[in-house]
mmCIF file of C-alpha atoms in Angstrom:
data_model
loop_
_atom_site.group_PDB
_atom_site.id
_atom_site.type_symbol
_atom_site.label_atom_id
_atom_site.label_comp_id
_atom_site.label_asym_id
_atom_site.label_seq_id
_atom_site.Cartn_x
_atom_site.Cartn_y
_atom_site.Cartn_z
ATOM 1 C CA MET A 153 -0.961 -63.743 -61.232
ATOM 2 C CA THR A 154 -0.468 -60.970 -58.682
ATOM 3 C CA VAL A 155 -3.371 -60.630 -56.267
ATOM 4 C CA GLU A 156 -4.380 -57.084 -55.332
ATOM 5 C CA LYS A 157 -4.522 -56.592 -51.579
ATOM 6 C CA VAL A 158 -7.581 -54.773 -50.281
ATOM 7 C CA ALA A 159 -7.833 -52.785 -47.035
ATOM 8 C CA LEU A 160 -10.913 -51.355 -45.310
ATOM 9 C CA ILE A 161 -10.432 -48.397 -42.970
ATOM 10 C CA THR A 162 -13.214 -47.136 -40.697
ATOM 11 C CA ALA A 163 -13.305 -43.611 -39.250
ATOM 12 C CA GLY A 164 -10.702 -42.880 -41.910
ATOM 13 C CA GLY A 165 -11.522 -39.293 -42.790
ATOM 14 C CA SER A 166 -8.921 -37.621 -40.577
ATOM 15 C CA GLY A 167 -6.242 -38.229 -37.975
ATOM 16 C CA MET A 168 -4.716 -41.654 -37.524
ATOM 17 C CA GLY A 169 -7.355 -43.397 -39.621
ATOM 18 C CA ALA A 170 -6.645 -41.168 -42.614
ATOM 19 C CA ALA A 171 -2.893 -41.573 -42.113
ATOM 20 C CA ALA A 172 -3.327 -45.347 -42.143
ATOM 21 C CA ALA A 173 -5.398 -45.171 -45.325
ATOM 22 C CA ARG A 174 -2.733 -43.080 -47.078
ATOM 23 C CA LYS A 175 0.075 -45.359 -45.935
ATOM 24 C CA LEU A 176 -1.700 -48.493 -47.134
ATOM 25 C CA ALA A 177 -2.565 -46.889 -50.476
ATOM 26 C CA HIS A 178 1.085 -45.923 -50.950
ATOM 27 C CA ASP A 179 2.047 -49.510 -50.071
ATOM 28 C CA GLY A 180 -0.096 -50.793 -52.912
ATOM 29 C CA TYR A 181 -3.356 -51.703 -51.179
ATOM 30 C CA ARG A 182 -6.684 -50.954 -52.764
ATOM 31 C CA ILE A 183 -8.540 -48.974 -50.114
ATOM 32 C CA ALA A 184 -12.159 -48.631 -49.027
ATOM 33 C CA VAL A 185 -12.777 -45.922 -46.433
ATOM 34 C CA LEU A 186 -15.702 -45.150 -44.131
ATOM 35 C CA SER A 187 -16.082 -41.754 -42.476
ATOM 36 C CA SER A 188 -18.915 -39.570 -41.264
ATOM 37 C CA SER A 189 -17.507 -36.346 -42.721
ATOM 38 C CA GLY A 190 -17.176 -37.336 -46.357
ATOM 39 C CA LYS A 191 -13.408 -36.818 -46.158
ATOM 40 C CA GLY A 192 -12.816 -40.576 -46.137
ATOM 41 C CA GLU A 193 -14.786 -41.071 -49.324
ATOM 42 C CA ALA A 194 -12.791 -38.289 -51.002
ATOM 43 C CA LEU A 195 -9.509 -39.754 -49.761
ATOM 44 C CA ALA A 196 -10.366 -43.197 -51.093
ATOM 45 C CA LYS A 197 -11.268 -41.784 -54.513
ATOM 46 C CA GLU A 198 -7.972 -39.880 -54.592
ATOM 47 C CA PHE A 199 -6.218 -43.249 -54.589
ATOM 48 C CA GLY A 200 -8.646 -45.001 -56.931
ATOM 49 C CA GLY A 201 -10.552 -46.654 -54.105
ATOM 50 C CA VAL A 202 -14.117 -46.566 -52.842
ATOM 51 C CA GLY A 203 -15.712 -44.880 -49.871
ATOM 52 C CA VAL A 204 -18.878 -44.554 -47.857
ATOM 53 C CA THR A 205 -19.998 -41.467 -45.991
ATOM 54 C CA GLY A 206 -21.534 -42.953 -42.886
ATOM 55 C CA SER A 207 -20.822 -44.241 -39.408
ATOM 56 C CA ASN A 208 -19.234 -47.334 -37.919
ATOM 57 C CA GLN A 209 -22.095 -47.116 -35.410
ATOM 58 C CA SER A 210 -24.439 -48.214 -38.207
ATOM 59 C CA ASN A 211 -24.500 -51.852 -39.316
ATOM 60 C CA ASP A 212 -26.001 -50.718 -42.633
ATOM 61 C CA ASP A 213 -23.190 -48.238 -43.336
ATOM 62 C CA VAL A 214 -20.508 -50.770 -42.468
ATOM 63 C CA ARG A 215 -22.171 -53.374 -44.674
ATOM 64 C CA ARG A 216 -22.264 -50.891 -47.557
ATOM 65 C CA LEU A 217 -18.506 -50.470 -47.277
ATOM 66 C CA VAL A 218 -17.903 -54.220 -47.177
ATOM 67 C CA ASP A 219 -20.249 -54.818 -50.112
ATOM 68 C CA LEU A 220 -18.579 -52.083 -52.188
ATOM 69 C CA ALA A 221 -15.144 -53.596 -51.617
ATOM 70 C CA MET A 222 -16.316 -57.101 -52.449
ATOM 71 C CA GLU A 223 -18.121 -55.931 -55.602
ATOM 72 C CA ARG A 224 -15.031 -54.020 -56.744
ATOM 73 C CA TRP A 225 -12.243 -56.411 -55.803
ATOM 74 C CA GLY A 226 -13.770 -59.653 -54.543
ATOM 75 C CA ARG A 227 -11.635 -59.926 -51.416
ATOM 76 C CA ILE A 228 -10.665 -58.150 -48.165
ATOM 77 C CA ASP A 229 -7.154 -58.649 -46.799
ATOM 78 C CA ALA A 230 -6.977 -55.979 -44.106
ATOM 79 C CA LEU A 231 -9.333 -54.130 -41.793
ATOM 80 C CA VAL A 232 -8.238 -51.084 -39.791
ATOM 81 C CA ASN A 233 -10.730 -50.073 -37.116
ATOM 82 C CA SER A 234 -10.221 -46.458 -36.134
ATOM 83 C CA ALA A 235 -12.605 -44.419 -33.987
ATOM 84 C CA GLY A 236 -13.814 -40.926 -33.258
ATOM 85 C CA HIS A 237 -14.090 -39.393 -29.803
ATOM 86 C CA GLY A 238 -16.512 -40.529 -27.116
ATOM 87 C CA PRO A 239 -17.940 -38.732 -24.079
ATOM 88 C CA ARG A 240 -15.664 -37.415 -21.341
ATOM 89 C CA GLY A 241 -16.173 -36.048 -17.841
ATOM 90 C CA PRO A 242 -15.803 -36.919 -14.141
ATOM 91 C CA VAL A 243 -16.364 -40.646 -13.921
ATOM 92 C CA LEU A 244 -19.476 -40.545 -11.749
ATOM 93 C CA ASP A 245 -21.013 -37.681 -13.728
ATOM 94 C CA ILE A 246 -21.159 -39.693 -16.944
ATOM 95 C CA SER A 247 -24.764 -40.621 -17.690
ATOM 96 C CA ASP A 248 -26.002 -44.028 -18.758
ATOM 97 C CA GLU A 249 -26.593 -42.567 -22.210
ATOM 98 C CA ASP A 250 -22.992 -41.380 -22.469
ATOM 99 C CA TRP A 251 -21.616 -44.722 -21.278
ATOM 100 C CA HIS A 252 -23.618 -46.335 -24.068
ATOM 101 C CA LYS A 253 -22.217 -43.795 -26.543
ATOM 102 C CA GLY A 254 -18.704 -44.662 -25.385
ATOM 103 C CA MET A 255 -19.385 -48.347 -25.987
ATOM 104 C CA GLU A 256 -20.616 -47.536 -29.493
ATOM 105 C CA VAL A 257 -17.571 -45.438 -30.355
ATOM 106 C CA TYR A 258 -14.756 -47.422 -28.766
ATOM 107 C CA PHE A 259 -15.977 -51.022 -28.688
ATOM 108 C CA LEU A 260 -18.875 -51.824 -31.007
ATOM 109 C CA GLY A 261 -17.337 -49.602 -33.686
ATOM 110 C CA ALA A 262 -14.657 -52.286 -34.008
ATOM 111 C CA VAL A 263 -16.896 -55.297 -33.431
ATOM 112 C CA ARG A 264 -19.351 -54.482 -36.220
ATOM 113 C CA PRO A 265 -16.860 -54.423 -39.120
ATOM 114 C CA THR A 266 -15.057 -57.453 -37.690
ATOM 115 C CA ARG A 267 -18.292 -59.444 -37.612
ATOM 116 C CA LEU A 268 -18.731 -58.875 -41.349
ATOM 117 C CA VAL A 269 -15.119 -59.122 -42.494
ATOM 118 C CA ALA A 270 -13.714 -62.043 -40.487
ATOM 119 C CA PRO A 271 -15.816 -64.717 -42.267
ATOM 120 C CA ILE A 272 -14.694 -63.321 -45.641
ATOM 121 C CA MET A 273 -11.061 -63.462 -44.556
ATOM 122 C CA ALA A 274 -11.418 -67.000 -43.224
ATOM 123 C CA ALA A 275 -13.069 -68.187 -46.452
ATOM 124 C CA GLN A 276 -10.313 -66.726 -48.641
ATOM 125 C CA GLY A 277 -7.525 -68.240 -46.523
ATOM 126 C CA GLY A 278 -6.508 -65.390 -44.262
ATOM 127 C CA GLY A 279 -6.491 -61.711 -43.393
ATOM 128 C CA THR A 280 -5.505 -59.267 -40.690
ATOM 129 C CA ILE A 281 -7.368 -56.792 -38.481
ATOM 130 C CA VAL A 282 -5.789 -53.905 -36.567
ATOM 131 C CA ASN A 283 -7.718 -51.804 -34.038
ATOM 132 C CA ILE A 284 -6.408 -48.330 -33.226
ATOM 133 C CA SER A 285 -6.910 -48.187 -29.463
ATOM 134 C CA THR A 286 -5.211 -46.068 -26.764
ATOM 135 C CA ALA A 287 -2.134 -46.193 -24.559
ATOM 136 C CA TRP A 288 -4.458 -45.725 -21.579
ATOM 137 C CA ALA A 289 -6.370 -48.985 -22.061
ATOM 138 C CA PHE A 290 -4.345 -50.641 -19.272
ATOM 139 C CA GLU A 291 -3.206 -47.562 -17.319
ATOM 140 C CA PRO A 292 -6.500 -45.652 -17.348
ATOM 141 C CA SER A 293 -6.606 -41.888 -17.072
ATOM 142 C CA GLU A 294 -9.453 -39.853 -15.579
ATOM 143 C CA MET A 295 -9.185 -37.667 -18.695
ATOM 144 C CA PHE A 296 -10.603 -40.394 -20.930
ATOM 145 C CA PRO A 297 -12.870 -42.637 -18.848
ATOM 146 C CA THR A 298 -15.134 -44.050 -21.569
ATOM 147 C CA SER A 299 -12.179 -44.632 -23.883
ATOM 148 C CA ALA A 300 -10.158 -46.449 -21.223
ATOM 149 C CA VAL A 301 -13.043 -48.622 -20.044
ATOM 150 C CA PHE A 302 -14.252 -49.789 -23.437
ATOM 151 C CA ARG A 303 -10.820 -50.151 -24.989
ATOM 152 C CA ALA A 304 -9.841 -52.405 -22.096
ATOM 153 C CA GLY A 305 -12.867 -54.427 -23.178
ATOM 154 C CA LEU A 306 -11.614 -54.289 -26.766
ATOM 155 C CA ALA A 307 -8.334 -55.830 -25.617
ATOM 156 C CA SER A 308 -10.249 -58.766 -24.126
ATOM 157 C CA PHE A 309 -12.312 -59.099 -27.294
ATOM 158 C CA THR A 310 -9.097 -59.104 -29.344
ATOM 159 C CA LYS A 311 -7.599 -61.970 -27.362
ATOM 160 C CA ILE A 312 -10.778 -64.049 -27.583
ATOM 161 C CA PHE A 313 -10.974 -63.338 -31.315
ATOM 162 C CA ALA A 314 -7.334 -64.336 -31.794
ATOM 163 C CA ASP A 315 -7.859 -67.585 -29.901
ATOM 164 C CA THR A 316 -10.825 -68.365 -32.147
ATOM 165 C CA TYR A 317 -9.532 -67.283 -35.549
ATOM 166 C CA ALA A 318 -5.775 -67.889 -35.444
ATOM 167 C CA ALA A 319 -6.214 -71.399 -36.836
ATOM 168 C CA LYS A 320 -8.054 -69.834 -39.800
ATOM 169 C CA ASN A 321 -5.073 -67.536 -40.494
ATOM 170 C CA VAL A 322 -7.003 -64.433 -39.457
ATOM 171 C CA ARG A 323 -5.048 -62.225 -37.074
ATOM 172 C CA MET A 324 -6.087 -59.298 -34.865
ATOM 173 C CA ASN A 325 -3.948 -56.866 -32.886
ATOM 174 C CA ASN A 326 -4.367 -53.487 -31.214
ATOM 175 C CA VAL A 327 -2.160 -50.419 -31.632
ATOM 176 C CA LEU A 328 -2.046 -48.286 -28.482
ATOM 177 C CA PRO A 329 -1.100 -44.686 -29.360
ATOM 178 C CA GLY A 330 -0.101 -42.122 -26.773
ATOM 179 C CA TRP A 331 -0.178 -38.369 -27.439
ATOM 180 C CA ILE A 332 -0.300 -38.030 -31.219
ATOM 181 C CA ASP A 333 -0.084 -34.875 -33.336
ATOM 182 C CA SER A 334 -3.651 -35.290 -34.577
ATOM 183 C CA LEU A 335 -4.673 -34.125 -31.066
ATOM 184 C CA PRO A 336 -4.318 -30.585 -29.662
ATOM 185 C CA ALA A 337 -0.820 -30.134 -28.208
ATOM 186 C CA THR A 338 -0.063 -28.859 -24.719
ATOM 187 C CA ASP A 339 3.275 -28.403 -22.988
ATOM 188 C CA GLU A 340 2.058 -30.437 -19.996
ATOM 189 C CA ARG A 341 1.201 -33.451 -22.133
ATOM 190 C CA ARG A 342 4.412 -33.170 -24.130
ATOM 191 C CA GLY A 343 6.397 -32.964 -20.915
ATOM 192 C CA SER A 344 4.843 -36.199 -19.640
ATOM 193 C CA VAL A 345 6.360 -38.177 -22.509
ATOM 194 C CA PRO A 346 9.887 -39.553 -21.945
ATOM 195 C CA MET A 347 10.723 -38.877 -25.598
ATOM 196 C CA GLY A 348 9.691 -35.248 -25.079
ATOM 197 C CA ARG A 349 7.418 -34.977 -28.108
ATOM 198 C CA TYR A 350 4.071 -35.913 -29.560
ATOM 199 C CA GLY A 351 4.027 -38.913 -31.851
ATOM 200 C CA LYS A 352 3.164 -38.510 -35.501
ATOM 201 C CA ALA A 353 0.027 -39.967 -37.072
ATOM 202 C CA GLU A 354 2.353 -41.342 -39.731
ATOM 203 C CA GLU A 355 4.210 -43.337 -37.060
ATOM 204 C CA ILE A 356 0.952 -44.968 -36.021
ATOM 205 C CA ALA A 357 0.180 -45.665 -39.674
ATOM 206 C CA ALA A 358 3.582 -47.310 -40.120
ATOM 207 C CA THR A 359 2.929 -49.548 -37.104
ATOM 208 C CA VAL A 360 -0.472 -50.488 -38.521
ATOM 209 C CA ALA A 361 1.135 -51.319 -41.868
ATOM 210 C CA PHE A 362 3.721 -53.526 -40.169
ATOM 211 C CA LEU A 363 1.072 -55.443 -38.233
ATOM 212 C CA LEU A 364 -0.783 -56.042 -41.501
ATOM 213 C CA SER A 365 2.362 -57.270 -43.240
ATOM 214 C CA ASP A 366 3.713 -60.776 -43.688
ATOM 215 C CA GLY A 367 6.588 -59.783 -41.402
ATOM 216 C CA ALA A 368 4.098 -59.694 -38.514
ATOM 217 C CA GLY A 369 2.584 -63.013 -39.498
ATOM 218 C CA TYR A 370 3.233 -64.617 -36.091
ATOM 219 C CA ILE A 371 1.732 -61.738 -34.090
ATOM 220 C CA THR A 372 -1.896 -61.977 -32.998
ATOM 221 C CA GLY A 373 -3.954 -61.079 -29.935
ATOM 222 C CA GLN A 374 -1.427 -58.434 -28.870
ATOM 223 C CA ASN A 375 -1.462 -54.801 -27.757
ATOM 224 C CA ILE A 376 1.403 -52.789 -29.238
ATOM 225 C CA ARG A 377 2.217 -49.561 -27.399
ATOM 226 C CA VAL A 378 3.356 -46.641 -29.565
ATOM 227 C CA ASP A 379 3.493 -43.908 -26.959
ATOM 228 C CA GLY A 380 7.019 -42.524 -26.596
ATOM 229 C CA GLY A 381 7.444 -44.446 -23.335
ATOM 230 C CA ILE A 382 4.587 -42.796 -21.405
ATOM 231 C CA THR A 383 3.149 -46.073 -20.101
ATOM 232 C CA ARG A 384 5.050 -48.537 -17.934
ATOM 233 C CA ALA A 385 3.063 -51.778 -17.912
ATOM 234 C CA VAL A 386 5.007 -54.943 -18.713
#
């Protein structure tokens, strides 16, 4: 009997999250999508899936998505943690409140779904989690201070998670996009990329799909840069 694979995508109403949801649906996954705009719910229904209009900053909303998927299909094979945009500004002008917002958006927004999904994956014999992070997690930019700080923390969380859950056949990796076409384009940003162009959201989605695949079965706890060569860390 063929087992249907099920993928959950958070912040999947637009941009890279939506591109990942479409790619996985085309690859044969059943999809469950969370987004605050309602676009994710509509996208999921377009492909015969389920959706929740809500926030990954709400434990209740995330649990509703998990419960819907389990009621419909009885398993969860993949989790894609995408994110919206957190506060920006000069680093010392960012208020305590905005630092906390950044943590919610970029860090806890991935931790919450993982907390619910990882035990399900472990109990069923395996599963894979991919977090859509940023190319600037290890080479931080003053343009995105809250993103860089909390996604560096997400990288540490990912390694600790991998150390803990690898033996249970549950993997986690981060995708680190550079300038992607879901963001406003500028000549200055384009010129900073060795490849001379913005990446496509579909290229990020394809990387996510690979990391979820059996072909990536020996990859866990890693940070995969998809940035046209803009970062230089080894």
